[in-house]
Amino acid sequence: MVSLGSMYADNDIGAEKTNWIAAVKWCLKAALLGNTRGKYCYARCLYHGYGVKRDYEMAFWLFREAAREGEDEVLFYLGLCYENGFGVEKNIQTAIGFYEQGASHGDGCCYSNLARLYADGFNGQNENHGLHLKKSLWIREYGRLFFY
């Protein structure tokens, strides 16, 4: 079911345009059956408002459930939710934690957001040598992966 939902969302079926209604239908069915990937897929639709009314609170709840069940790709979205206060109280430190976790699994979007937050000075701690080193390592690693 999730694969079918993803095919509609990614337009892998050769249609003229993405069929978000069908994507939501299949992702929701999978989520209701307890499928972790289905929860992630449906949460993304809710987060972006693809085929359904945008609902950050439900999206956050589903992202969190999928993360608890081991879905690594949700770490980026959990970081976004905490960074922007979408569906949860804004907390930059928690966002950084999710971005670090995702980046450690190779998620390029997490690397990007983590590097941006560190470069902008969002760290919630007193500046010290160790933090500067940590920032520069994340930023350098991001650059190595995506610009070289």
Short mmCIF file of N, CA, C and O in Angstrom, two decimals:
data_model
loop_
_atom_site.label_atom_id
_atom_site.label_comp_id
_atom_site.label_asym_id
_atom_site.label_seq_id
_atom_site.Cartn_x
_atom_site.Cartn_y
_atom_site.Cartn_z
N MET A 1 0.81 -1.19 0.00
CA MET A 1 0.00 0.00 0.00
C MET A 1 0.85 1.27 0.00
O MET A 1 0.54 2.21 -0.71
N VAL A 2 1.89 1.25 0.84
CA VAL A 2 2.76 2.42 0.90
C VAL A 2 3.45 2.61 -0.44
O VAL A 2 3.58 3.73 -0.93
N SER A 3 3.89 1.51 -1.03
CA SER A 3 4.55 1.62 -2.34
C SER A 3 3.61 2.23 -3.37
O SER A 3 4.02 3.06 -4.17
N LEU A 4 2.35 1.83 -3.33
CA LEU A 4 1.38 2.38 -4.26
C LEU A 4 1.18 3.87 -3.99
O LEU A 4 1.15 4.69 -4.92
N GLY A 5 1.07 4.24 -2.72
CA GLY A 5 0.95 5.66 -2.36
C GLY A 5 2.15 6.45 -2.82
O GLY A 5 2.01 7.56 -3.36
N SER A 6 3.35 5.89 -2.63
CA SER A 6 4.57 6.57 -3.07
C SER A 6 4.62 6.70 -4.58
O SER A 6 5.09 7.71 -5.10
N MET A 7 4.13 5.68 -5.29
CA MET A 7 4.11 5.76 -6.75
C MET A 7 3.22 6.91 -7.22
O MET A 7 3.58 7.63 -8.14
N TYR A 8 2.07 7.07 -6.58
CA TYR A 8 1.20 8.20 -6.93
C TYR A 8 1.84 9.53 -6.55
O TYR A 8 1.78 10.50 -7.30
N ALA A 9 2.46 9.58 -5.36
CA ALA A 9 3.09 10.83 -4.90
C ALA A 9 4.27 11.22 -5.78
O ALA A 9 4.47 12.40 -6.08
N ASP A 10 5.07 10.24 -6.18
CA ASP A 10 6.27 10.51 -6.98
C ASP A 10 5.98 10.50 -8.48
O ASP A 10 6.89 10.67 -9.28
N ASN A 11 4.72 10.25 -8.83
CA ASN A 11 4.28 10.17 -10.22
C ASN A 11 5.07 9.14 -11.01
O ASN A 11 5.49 9.37 -12.14
N ASP A 12 5.27 7.97 -10.39
CA ASP A 12 5.96 6.87 -11.06
C ASP A 12 5.02 6.02 -11.91
O ASP A 12 5.40 4.98 -12.41
N ILE A 13 3.78 6.48 -12.05
CA ILE A 13 2.81 5.71 -12.82
C ILE A 13 2.59 6.28 -14.21
O ILE A 13 1.77 5.79 -14.96
N GLY A 14 3.31 7.35 -14.55
CA GLY A 14 3.24 7.91 -15.88
C GLY A 14 2.06 8.85 -16.11
O GLY A 14 1.73 9.14 -17.25
N ALA A 15 1.44 9.32 -15.06
CA ALA A 15 0.32 10.26 -15.22
C ALA A 15 0.85 11.63 -15.60
O ALA A 15 2.03 11.92 -15.45
N GLU A 16 -0.05 12.48 -16.08
CA GLU A 16 0.35 13.83 -16.46
C GLU A 16 0.79 14.66 -15.26
O GLU A 16 1.64 15.51 -15.37
N LYS A 17 0.15 14.44 -14.11
CA LYS A 17 0.52 15.18 -12.90
C LYS A 17 0.36 14.27 -11.69
O LYS A 17 -0.29 13.23 -11.76
N THR A 18 0.95 14.68 -10.59
CA THR A 18 0.90 13.89 -9.36
C THR A 18 -0.53 13.80 -8.86
O THR A 18 -1.26 14.79 -8.82
N ASN A 19 -0.93 12.60 -8.48
CA ASN A 19 -2.28 12.37 -7.95
C ASN A 19 -2.18 12.28 -6.43
O ASN A 19 -2.04 11.20 -5.86
N TRP A 20 -2.26 13.43 -5.77
CA TRP A 20 -2.11 13.47 -4.31
C TRP A 20 -3.27 12.80 -3.59
O TRP A 20 -3.07 12.22 -2.52
N ILE A 21 -4.46 12.84 -4.16
CA ILE A 21 -5.62 12.20 -3.52
C ILE A 21 -5.38 10.70 -3.41
O ILE A 21 -5.58 10.09 -2.36
N ALA A 22 -4.92 10.10 -4.50
CA ALA A 22 -4.63 8.66 -4.48
C ALA A 22 -3.46 8.36 -3.56
O ALA A 22 -3.48 7.35 -2.82
N ALA A 23 -2.44 9.22 -3.56
CA ALA A 23 -1.29 9.01 -2.69
C ALA A 23 -1.72 9.02 -1.22
O ALA A 23 -1.34 8.14 -0.44
N VAL A 24 -2.55 10.01 -0.86
CA VAL A 24 -3.03 10.10 0.52
C VAL A 24 -3.86 8.87 0.88
O VAL A 24 -3.71 8.30 1.96
N LYS A 25 -4.71 8.46 -0.03
CA LYS A 25 -5.58 7.30 0.21
C LYS A 25 -4.75 6.06 0.59
O LYS A 25 -5.02 5.41 1.60
N TRP A 26 -3.73 5.76 -0.20
CA TRP A 26 -2.94 4.56 0.05
C TRP A 26 -2.01 4.70 1.25
O TRP A 26 -1.83 3.75 2.02
N CYS A 27 -1.44 5.88 1.44
CA CYS A 27 -0.58 6.09 2.61
C CYS A 27 -1.39 6.03 3.90
O CYS A 27 -0.94 5.46 4.90
N LEU A 28 -2.58 6.62 3.88
CA LEU A 28 -3.44 6.58 5.06
C LEU A 28 -3.87 5.16 5.39
O LEU A 28 -3.84 4.75 6.55
N LYS A 29 -4.23 4.39 4.37
CA LYS A 29 -4.60 2.98 4.62
C LYS A 29 -3.45 2.23 5.29
O LYS A 29 -3.65 1.49 6.25
N ALA A 30 -2.25 2.43 4.79
CA ALA A 30 -1.08 1.75 5.37
C ALA A 30 -0.84 2.23 6.80
O ALA A 30 -0.55 1.43 7.69
N ALA A 31 -0.98 3.54 7.02
CA ALA A 31 -0.77 4.09 8.37
C ALA A 31 -1.79 3.52 9.35
O ALA A 31 -1.44 3.16 10.48
N LEU A 32 -3.03 3.43 8.93
CA LEU A 32 -4.08 2.90 9.81
C LEU A 32 -3.86 1.43 10.14
O LEU A 32 -4.31 0.96 11.19
N LEU A 33 -3.17 0.73 9.27
CA LEU A 33 -2.83 -0.67 9.54
C LEU A 33 -1.56 -0.81 10.38
O LEU A 33 -1.10 -1.91 10.65
N GLY A 34 -0.97 0.35 10.76
CA GLY A 34 0.20 0.33 11.62
C GLY A 34 1.53 0.33 10.89
O GLY A 34 2.58 0.19 11.52
N ASN A 35 1.52 0.49 9.60
CA ASN A 35 2.75 0.49 8.81
C ASN A 35 3.55 1.76 9.08
O ASN A 35 3.05 2.87 8.88
N THR A 36 4.78 1.61 9.52
CA THR A 36 5.63 2.75 9.87
C THR A 36 5.86 3.67 8.67
O THR A 36 5.76 4.90 8.79
N ARG A 37 6.19 3.11 7.55
CA ARG A 37 6.43 3.92 6.34
C ARG A 37 5.16 4.65 5.92
O ARG A 37 5.21 5.78 5.43
N GLY A 38 4.01 3.99 6.11
CA GLY A 38 2.73 4.63 5.80
C GLY A 38 2.48 5.84 6.69
O GLY A 38 1.98 6.86 6.23
N LYS A 39 2.86 5.73 7.96
CA LYS A 39 2.72 6.86 8.88
C LYS A 39 3.57 8.03 8.40
O LYS A 39 3.13 9.18 8.41
N TYR A 40 4.80 7.74 8.00
CA TYR A 40 5.70 8.78 7.50
C TYR A 40 5.13 9.42 6.23
O TYR A 40 5.09 10.64 6.10
N CYS A 41 4.69 8.60 5.30
CA CYS A 41 4.15 9.08 4.02
C CYS A 41 2.93 9.97 4.26
O CYS A 41 2.83 11.06 3.70
N TYR A 42 2.00 9.51 5.10
CA TYR A 42 0.79 10.29 5.38
C TYR A 42 1.14 11.58 6.14
O TYR A 42 0.59 12.64 5.87
N ALA A 43 2.09 11.49 7.06
CA ALA A 43 2.52 12.68 7.82
C ALA A 43 3.09 13.74 6.88
O ALA A 43 2.84 14.93 7.06
N ARG A 44 3.87 13.32 5.90
CA ARG A 44 4.41 14.28 4.92
C ARG A 44 3.29 14.98 4.16
O ARG A 44 3.35 16.18 3.90
N CYS A 45 2.26 14.23 3.79
CA CYS A 45 1.11 14.84 3.10
C CYS A 45 0.44 15.87 4.00
O CYS A 45 0.09 16.97 3.56
N LEU A 46 0.27 15.53 5.28
CA LEU A 46 -0.34 16.46 6.23
C LEU A 46 0.55 17.69 6.44
O LEU A 46 0.05 18.81 6.53
N TYR A 47 1.83 17.48 6.54
CA TYR A 47 2.78 18.57 6.79
C TYR A 47 2.74 19.59 5.65
O TYR A 47 2.72 20.79 5.87
N HIS A 48 2.76 19.09 4.42
CA HIS A 48 2.82 19.96 3.25
C HIS A 48 1.44 20.36 2.73
O HIS A 48 1.35 21.26 1.90
N GLY A 49 0.40 19.66 3.18
CA GLY A 49 -0.94 19.92 2.65
C GLY A 49 -1.15 19.31 1.28
O GLY A 49 -1.93 19.81 0.48
N TYR A 50 -0.47 18.21 1.00
CA TYR A 50 -0.61 17.52 -0.29
C TYR A 50 -1.83 16.62 -0.24
O TYR A 50 -1.85 15.60 0.45
N GLY A 51 -2.87 16.96 -0.95
CA GLY A 51 -4.06 16.12 -1.05
C GLY A 51 -4.96 16.15 0.17
O GLY A 51 -6.01 15.52 0.16
N VAL A 52 -4.54 16.83 1.21
CA VAL A 52 -5.33 16.97 2.44
C VAL A 52 -5.10 18.36 3.00
O VAL A 52 -4.17 19.06 2.61
N LYS A 53 -5.95 18.73 3.95
CA LYS A 53 -5.75 20.01 4.63
C LYS A 53 -4.50 19.91 5.49
O LYS A 53 -4.28 18.91 6.19
N ARG A 54 -3.67 20.94 5.46
CA ARG A 54 -2.44 20.96 6.24
C ARG A 54 -2.79 20.85 7.73
O ARG A 54 -3.66 21.55 8.23
N ASP A 55 -2.09 19.94 8.42
CA ASP A 55 -2.34 19.72 9.85
C ASP A 55 -1.00 19.40 10.51
O ASP A 55 -0.58 18.24 10.57
N TYR A 56 -0.32 20.44 11.02
CA TYR A 56 1.00 20.25 11.61
C TYR A 56 0.96 19.39 12.87
O TYR A 56 1.87 18.61 13.12
N GLU A 57 -0.08 19.52 13.67
CA GLU A 57 -0.14 18.74 14.92
C GLU A 57 -0.24 17.25 14.65
O GLU A 57 0.46 16.45 15.26
N MET A 58 -1.11 16.86 13.73
CA MET A 58 -1.22 15.44 13.39
C MET A 58 0.04 14.96 12.69
O MET A 58 0.51 13.84 12.94
N ALA A 59 0.60 15.79 11.83
CA ALA A 59 1.84 15.42 11.14
C ALA A 59 2.95 15.17 12.18
O ALA A 59 3.65 14.16 12.10
N PHE A 60 3.08 16.08 13.13
CA PHE A 60 4.11 15.92 14.16
C PHE A 60 3.90 14.61 14.92
O PHE A 60 4.85 13.87 15.16
N TRP A 61 2.66 14.34 15.31
CA TRP A 61 2.36 13.13 16.07
C TRP A 61 2.76 11.89 15.27
O TRP A 61 3.39 10.97 15.80
N LEU A 62 2.43 11.87 13.98
CA LEU A 62 2.78 10.72 13.14
C LEU A 62 4.28 10.62 12.90
O LEU A 62 4.84 9.52 12.89
N PHE A 63 4.94 11.76 12.71
CA PHE A 63 6.41 11.73 12.57
C PHE A 63 7.04 11.13 13.82
O PHE A 63 7.95 10.30 13.74
N ARG A 64 6.56 11.56 14.98
CA ARG A 64 7.12 11.06 16.24
C ARG A 64 6.88 9.55 16.38
O ARG A 64 7.79 8.81 16.77
N GLU A 65 5.69 9.09 16.03
CA GLU A 65 5.40 7.66 16.08
C GLU A 65 6.31 6.88 15.14
O GLU A 65 6.84 5.83 15.50
N ALA A 66 6.47 7.37 13.92
CA ALA A 66 7.33 6.69 12.95
C ALA A 66 8.78 6.66 13.43
O ALA A 66 9.48 5.67 13.26
N ALA A 67 9.24 7.75 14.07
CA ALA A 67 10.61 7.78 14.60
C ALA A 67 10.76 6.74 15.70
O ALA A 67 11.78 6.04 15.76
N ARG A 68 9.78 6.63 16.57
CA ARG A 68 9.83 5.62 17.64
C ARG A 68 9.89 4.21 17.08
O ARG A 68 10.41 3.31 17.72
N GLU A 69 9.34 4.04 15.89
CA GLU A 69 9.32 2.72 15.26
C GLU A 69 10.54 2.49 14.35
O GLU A 69 10.61 1.49 13.67
N GLY A 70 11.47 3.47 14.33
CA GLY A 70 12.73 3.26 13.63
C GLY A 70 12.85 3.89 12.26
O GLY A 70 13.82 3.62 11.55
N GLU A 71 11.91 4.72 11.85
CA GLU A 71 11.98 5.37 10.53
C GLU A 71 12.91 6.58 10.60
O GLU A 71 12.57 7.61 11.17
N ASP A 72 14.11 6.44 10.04
CA ASP A 72 15.13 7.49 10.12
C ASP A 72 14.79 8.75 9.34
O ASP A 72 15.20 9.85 9.71
N GLU A 73 14.07 8.63 8.24
CA GLU A 73 13.79 9.79 7.40
C GLU A 73 12.95 10.85 8.09
O GLU A 73 12.93 11.99 7.66
N VAL A 74 12.25 10.49 9.15
CA VAL A 74 11.41 11.47 9.85
C VAL A 74 12.22 12.43 10.69
O VAL A 74 11.70 13.47 11.09
N LEU A 75 13.47 12.15 10.95
CA LEU A 75 14.28 13.01 11.81
C LEU A 75 14.37 14.43 11.26
O LEU A 75 14.33 15.39 12.01
N PHE A 76 14.47 14.55 9.96
CA PHE A 76 14.50 15.86 9.32
C PHE A 76 13.20 16.62 9.62
O PHE A 76 13.22 17.79 10.01
N TYR A 77 12.07 15.96 9.45
CA TYR A 77 10.79 16.62 9.68
C TYR A 77 10.57 16.94 11.16
O TYR A 77 10.00 17.99 11.48
N LEU A 78 11.02 16.08 12.04
CA LEU A 78 10.91 16.39 13.47
C LEU A 78 11.75 17.63 13.79
O LEU A 78 11.32 18.49 14.56
N GLY A 79 12.94 17.72 13.20
CA GLY A 79 13.76 18.91 13.37
C GLY A 79 13.05 20.16 12.87
O GLY A 79 13.04 21.19 13.54
N LEU A 80 12.42 20.06 11.70
CA LEU A 80 11.68 21.20 11.16
C LEU A 80 10.54 21.62 12.08
O LEU A 80 10.32 22.81 12.30
N CYS A 81 9.82 20.63 12.59
CA CYS A 81 8.69 20.93 13.48
C CYS A 81 9.17 21.68 14.72
O CYS A 81 8.59 22.71 15.09
N TYR A 82 10.23 21.19 15.34
CA TYR A 82 10.76 21.85 16.54
C TYR A 82 11.39 23.20 16.21
O TYR A 82 11.26 24.16 16.96
N GLU A 83 12.07 23.29 15.09
CA GLU A 83 12.72 24.55 14.73
C GLU A 83 11.70 25.66 14.49
O GLU A 83 11.93 26.82 14.86
N ASN A 84 10.58 25.32 13.89
CA ASN A 84 9.59 26.32 13.50
C ASN A 84 8.36 26.37 14.39
O ASN A 84 7.50 27.23 14.19
N GLY A 85 8.25 25.44 15.35
CA GLY A 85 7.07 25.40 16.19
C GLY A 85 5.84 24.90 15.45
O GLY A 85 4.73 25.33 15.72
N PHE A 86 6.03 23.97 14.52
CA PHE A 86 4.91 23.40 13.75
C PHE A 86 4.39 22.16 14.46
O PHE A 86 5.02 21.11 14.44
N GLY A 87 3.24 22.28 15.11
CA GLY A 87 2.62 21.14 15.78
C GLY A 87 3.19 20.85 17.15
O GLY A 87 2.75 19.92 17.83
N VAL A 88 4.18 21.61 17.57
CA VAL A 88 4.86 21.41 18.85
C VAL A 88 5.48 22.74 19.25
O VAL A 88 5.70 23.61 18.40
N GLU A 89 5.76 22.90 20.54
CA GLU A 89 6.38 24.14 20.98
C GLU A 89 7.79 24.27 20.37
O GLU A 89 8.56 23.32 20.34
N LYS A 90 8.10 25.47 19.89
CA LYS A 90 9.40 25.72 19.26
C LYS A 90 10.52 25.47 20.26
O LYS A 90 10.47 25.93 21.40
N ASN A 91 11.56 24.73 19.81
CA ASN A 91 12.69 24.41 20.66
C ASN A 91 13.89 24.14 19.75
O ASN A 91 14.02 23.04 19.20
N ILE A 92 14.75 25.13 19.61
CA ILE A 92 15.89 25.01 18.69
C ILE A 92 16.85 23.91 19.12
O ILE A 92 17.36 23.16 18.29
N GLN A 93 17.07 23.78 20.43
CA GLN A 93 18.00 22.73 20.90
C GLN A 93 17.49 21.34 20.52
O GLN A 93 18.28 20.49 20.11
N THR A 94 16.20 21.12 20.67
CA THR A 94 15.64 19.82 20.30
C THR A 94 15.74 19.62 18.79
O THR A 94 16.05 18.52 18.32
N ALA A 95 15.49 20.69 18.02
CA ALA A 95 15.64 20.61 16.56
C ALA A 95 17.06 20.21 16.19
O ALA A 95 17.26 19.32 15.36
N ILE A 96 18.04 20.86 16.83
CA ILE A 96 19.44 20.53 16.56
C ILE A 96 19.71 19.06 16.88
O ILE A 96 20.39 18.37 16.12
N GLY A 97 19.15 18.57 17.96
CA GLY A 97 19.33 17.16 18.32
C GLY A 97 18.81 16.22 17.24
O GLY A 97 19.47 15.24 16.89
N PHE A 98 17.63 16.52 16.69
CA PHE A 98 17.09 15.68 15.62
C PHE A 98 17.92 15.80 14.35
O PHE A 98 18.16 14.81 13.66
N TYR A 99 18.36 17.03 14.03
CA TYR A 99 19.20 17.21 12.84
C TYR A 99 20.52 16.46 13.00
O TYR A 99 21.01 15.85 12.05
N GLU A 100 21.12 16.51 14.19
CA GLU A 100 22.38 15.78 14.41
C GLU A 100 22.17 14.28 14.25
O GLU A 100 22.99 13.59 13.65
N GLN A 101 21.07 13.80 14.79
CA GLN A 101 20.78 12.37 14.68
C GLN A 101 20.59 11.97 13.21
O GLN A 101 21.14 10.96 12.77
N GLY A 102 19.83 12.77 12.47
CA GLY A 102 19.63 12.48 11.06
C GLY A 102 20.91 12.60 10.25
O GLY A 102 21.18 11.77 9.37
N ALA A 103 21.70 13.62 10.54
CA ALA A 103 22.97 13.80 9.84
C ALA A 103 23.91 12.63 10.10
O ALA A 103 24.63 12.18 9.20
N SER A 104 23.88 12.11 11.32
CA SER A 104 24.74 10.97 11.64
C SER A 104 24.32 9.72 10.85
O SER A 104 25.11 8.79 10.70
N HIS A 105 23.10 9.72 10.32
CA HIS A 105 22.63 8.62 9.47
C HIS A 105 22.77 8.96 7.99
O HIS A 105 22.27 8.24 7.14
N GLY A 106 23.40 10.12 7.69
CA GLY A 106 23.67 10.50 6.31
C GLY A 106 22.59 11.31 5.62
O GLY A 106 22.62 11.46 4.41
N ASP A 107 21.64 11.86 6.36
CA ASP A 107 20.56 12.64 5.77
C ASP A 107 21.08 14.04 5.38
O ASP A 107 21.42 14.85 6.24
N GLY A 108 21.15 14.31 4.09
CA GLY A 108 21.69 15.56 3.59
C GLY A 108 20.89 16.78 4.01
O GLY A 108 21.45 17.85 4.25
N CYS A 109 19.56 16.64 4.12
CA CYS A 109 18.73 17.77 4.55
C CYS A 109 19.04 18.11 6.01
O CYS A 109 19.06 19.29 6.38
N CYS A 110 19.29 17.10 6.81
CA CYS A 110 19.66 17.35 8.21
C CYS A 110 21.01 18.04 8.29
O CYS A 110 21.19 18.97 9.08
N TYR A 111 21.98 17.59 7.47
CA TYR A 111 23.28 18.25 7.42
C TYR A 111 23.11 19.73 7.09
O TYR A 111 23.69 20.60 7.72
N SER A 112 22.31 20.00 6.08
CA SER A 112 22.11 21.36 5.62
C SER A 112 21.52 22.24 6.72
O SER A 112 22.02 23.33 7.00
N ASN A 113 20.45 21.78 7.35
CA ASN A 113 19.81 22.59 8.38
C ASN A 113 20.69 22.73 9.61
O ASN A 113 20.72 23.78 10.24
N LEU A 114 21.41 21.68 9.95
CA LEU A 114 22.32 21.73 11.08
C LEU A 114 23.44 22.72 10.83
O LEU A 114 23.74 23.57 11.69
N ALA A 115 24.02 22.67 9.65
CA ALA A 115 25.09 23.60 9.30
C ALA A 115 24.57 25.04 9.33
O ALA A 115 25.24 25.94 9.84
N ARG A 116 23.36 25.25 8.80
CA ARG A 116 22.77 26.60 8.80
C ARG A 116 22.54 27.10 10.22
O ARG A 116 22.89 28.23 10.55
N LEU A 117 21.98 26.26 11.08
CA LEU A 117 21.73 26.68 12.46
C LEU A 117 23.04 26.97 13.19
O LEU A 117 23.14 27.97 13.90
N TYR A 118 24.03 26.11 13.03
CA TYR A 118 25.31 26.35 13.69
C TYR A 118 25.99 27.61 13.14
O TYR A 118 26.54 28.40 13.88
N ALA A 119 25.93 27.79 11.82
CA ALA A 119 26.55 28.97 11.21
C ALA A 119 25.87 30.25 11.69
O ALA A 119 26.52 31.29 11.85
N ASP A 120 24.56 30.17 11.93
CA ASP A 120 23.81 31.34 12.42
C ASP A 120 23.96 31.55 13.92
O ASP A 120 23.43 32.51 14.46
N GLY A 121 24.65 30.62 14.59
CA GLY A 121 24.90 30.79 16.02
C GLY A 121 23.83 30.25 16.94
O GLY A 121 23.83 30.53 18.13
N PHE A 122 22.89 29.48 16.42
CA PHE A 122 21.86 28.89 17.27
C PHE A 122 22.41 27.62 17.91
O PHE A 122 22.61 26.62 17.26
N ASN A 123 22.70 27.73 19.21
CA ASN A 123 23.22 26.56 19.89
C ASN A 123 22.72 26.44 21.32
O ASN A 123 22.81 25.40 21.92
N GLY A 124 22.20 27.52 21.89
CA GLY A 124 21.63 27.46 23.23
C GLY A 124 22.64 27.24 24.33
O GLY A 124 22.28 26.92 25.45
N GLN A 125 23.92 27.37 24.02
CA GLN A 125 24.96 27.15 25.02
C GLN A 125 25.92 28.33 24.98
O GLN A 125 25.92 29.12 24.06
N ASN A 126 26.75 28.42 26.00
CA ASN A 126 27.81 29.43 25.97
C ASN A 126 28.81 29.03 24.91
O ASN A 126 29.13 27.85 24.75
N GLU A 127 29.30 30.01 24.18
CA GLU A 127 30.31 29.73 23.17
C GLU A 127 31.59 29.25 23.85
O GLU A 127 32.03 29.82 24.83
N ASN A 128 32.15 28.19 23.35
CA ASN A 128 33.43 27.71 23.85
C ASN A 128 34.16 26.99 22.72
O ASN A 128 33.58 26.75 21.66
N HIS A 129 35.39 26.64 22.97
CA HIS A 129 36.20 26.01 21.93
C HIS A 129 35.57 24.73 21.41
O HIS A 129 35.53 24.49 20.20
N GLY A 130 35.06 23.90 22.29
CA GLY A 130 34.47 22.62 21.88
C GLY A 130 33.28 22.82 20.97
O GLY A 130 33.11 22.10 19.99
N LEU A 131 32.47 23.81 21.25
CA LEU A 131 31.29 24.07 20.42
C LEU A 131 31.71 24.60 19.06
O LEU A 131 31.16 24.20 18.04
N HIS A 132 32.71 25.49 19.03
CA HIS A 132 33.20 25.98 17.74
C HIS A 132 33.74 24.82 16.90
O HIS A 132 33.49 24.76 15.70
N LEU A 133 34.44 23.91 17.53
CA LEU A 133 34.98 22.76 16.81
C LEU A 133 33.83 21.90 16.28
O LEU A 133 33.84 21.50 15.12
N LYS A 134 32.83 21.67 17.11
CA LYS A 134 31.68 20.86 16.70
C LYS A 134 30.98 21.51 15.51
O LYS A 134 30.65 20.86 14.54
N LYS A 135 30.78 22.82 15.58
CA LYS A 135 30.13 23.55 14.48
C LYS A 135 30.94 23.39 13.20
O LYS A 135 30.41 23.07 12.15
N SER A 136 32.23 23.64 13.29
CA SER A 136 33.05 23.62 12.08
C SER A 136 33.11 22.22 11.49
O SER A 136 33.14 22.06 10.27
N LEU A 137 33.09 21.19 12.33
CA LEU A 137 33.11 19.82 11.82
C LEU A 137 31.83 19.50 11.05
O LEU A 137 31.87 18.89 9.98
N TRP A 138 30.67 19.89 11.59
CA TRP A 138 29.40 19.64 10.90
C TRP A 138 29.35 20.42 9.59
O TRP A 138 28.94 19.89 8.55
N ILE A 139 29.78 21.67 9.61
CA ILE A 139 29.74 22.49 8.40
C ILE A 139 30.71 21.94 7.36
O ILE A 139 30.38 21.82 6.18
N ARG A 140 31.90 21.55 7.79
CA ARG A 140 32.88 20.98 6.86
C ARG A 140 32.37 19.66 6.28
O ARG A 140 32.50 19.41 5.08
N GLU A 141 31.77 18.81 7.11
CA GLU A 141 31.25 17.53 6.63
C GLU A 141 30.13 17.76 5.62
O GLU A 141 30.06 17.10 4.59
N TYR A 142 29.26 18.73 5.89
CA TYR A 142 28.20 19.06 4.94
C TYR A 142 28.80 19.49 3.61
O TYR A 142 28.40 19.02 2.55
N GLY A 143 29.77 20.37 3.66
CA GLY A 143 30.43 20.84 2.44
C GLY A 143 31.11 19.72 1.68
O GLY A 143 31.03 19.63 0.46
N ARG A 144 31.77 18.83 2.40
CA ARG A 144 32.45 17.70 1.77
C ARG A 144 31.47 16.81 1.03
O ARG A 144 31.71 16.36 -0.08
N LEU A 145 30.32 16.57 1.64
CA LEU A 145 29.35 15.67 1.04
C LEU A 145 28.63 16.27 -0.16
O LEU A 145 28.26 15.56 -1.07
N PHE A 146 28.42 17.58 -0.14
CA PHE A 146 27.53 18.15 -1.14
C PHE A 146 28.18 19.14 -2.10
O PHE A 146 27.54 19.53 -3.07
N PHE A 147 29.42 19.52 -1.87
CA PHE A 147 30.02 20.51 -2.76
C PHE A 147 31.35 20.06 -3.37
O PHE A 147 31.94 20.80 -4.11
N TYR A 148 31.81 18.89 -3.05
CA TYR A 148 33.10 18.43 -3.59
C TYR A 148 32.91 17.19 -4.42
O TYR A 148 32.03 16.47 -4.33
#
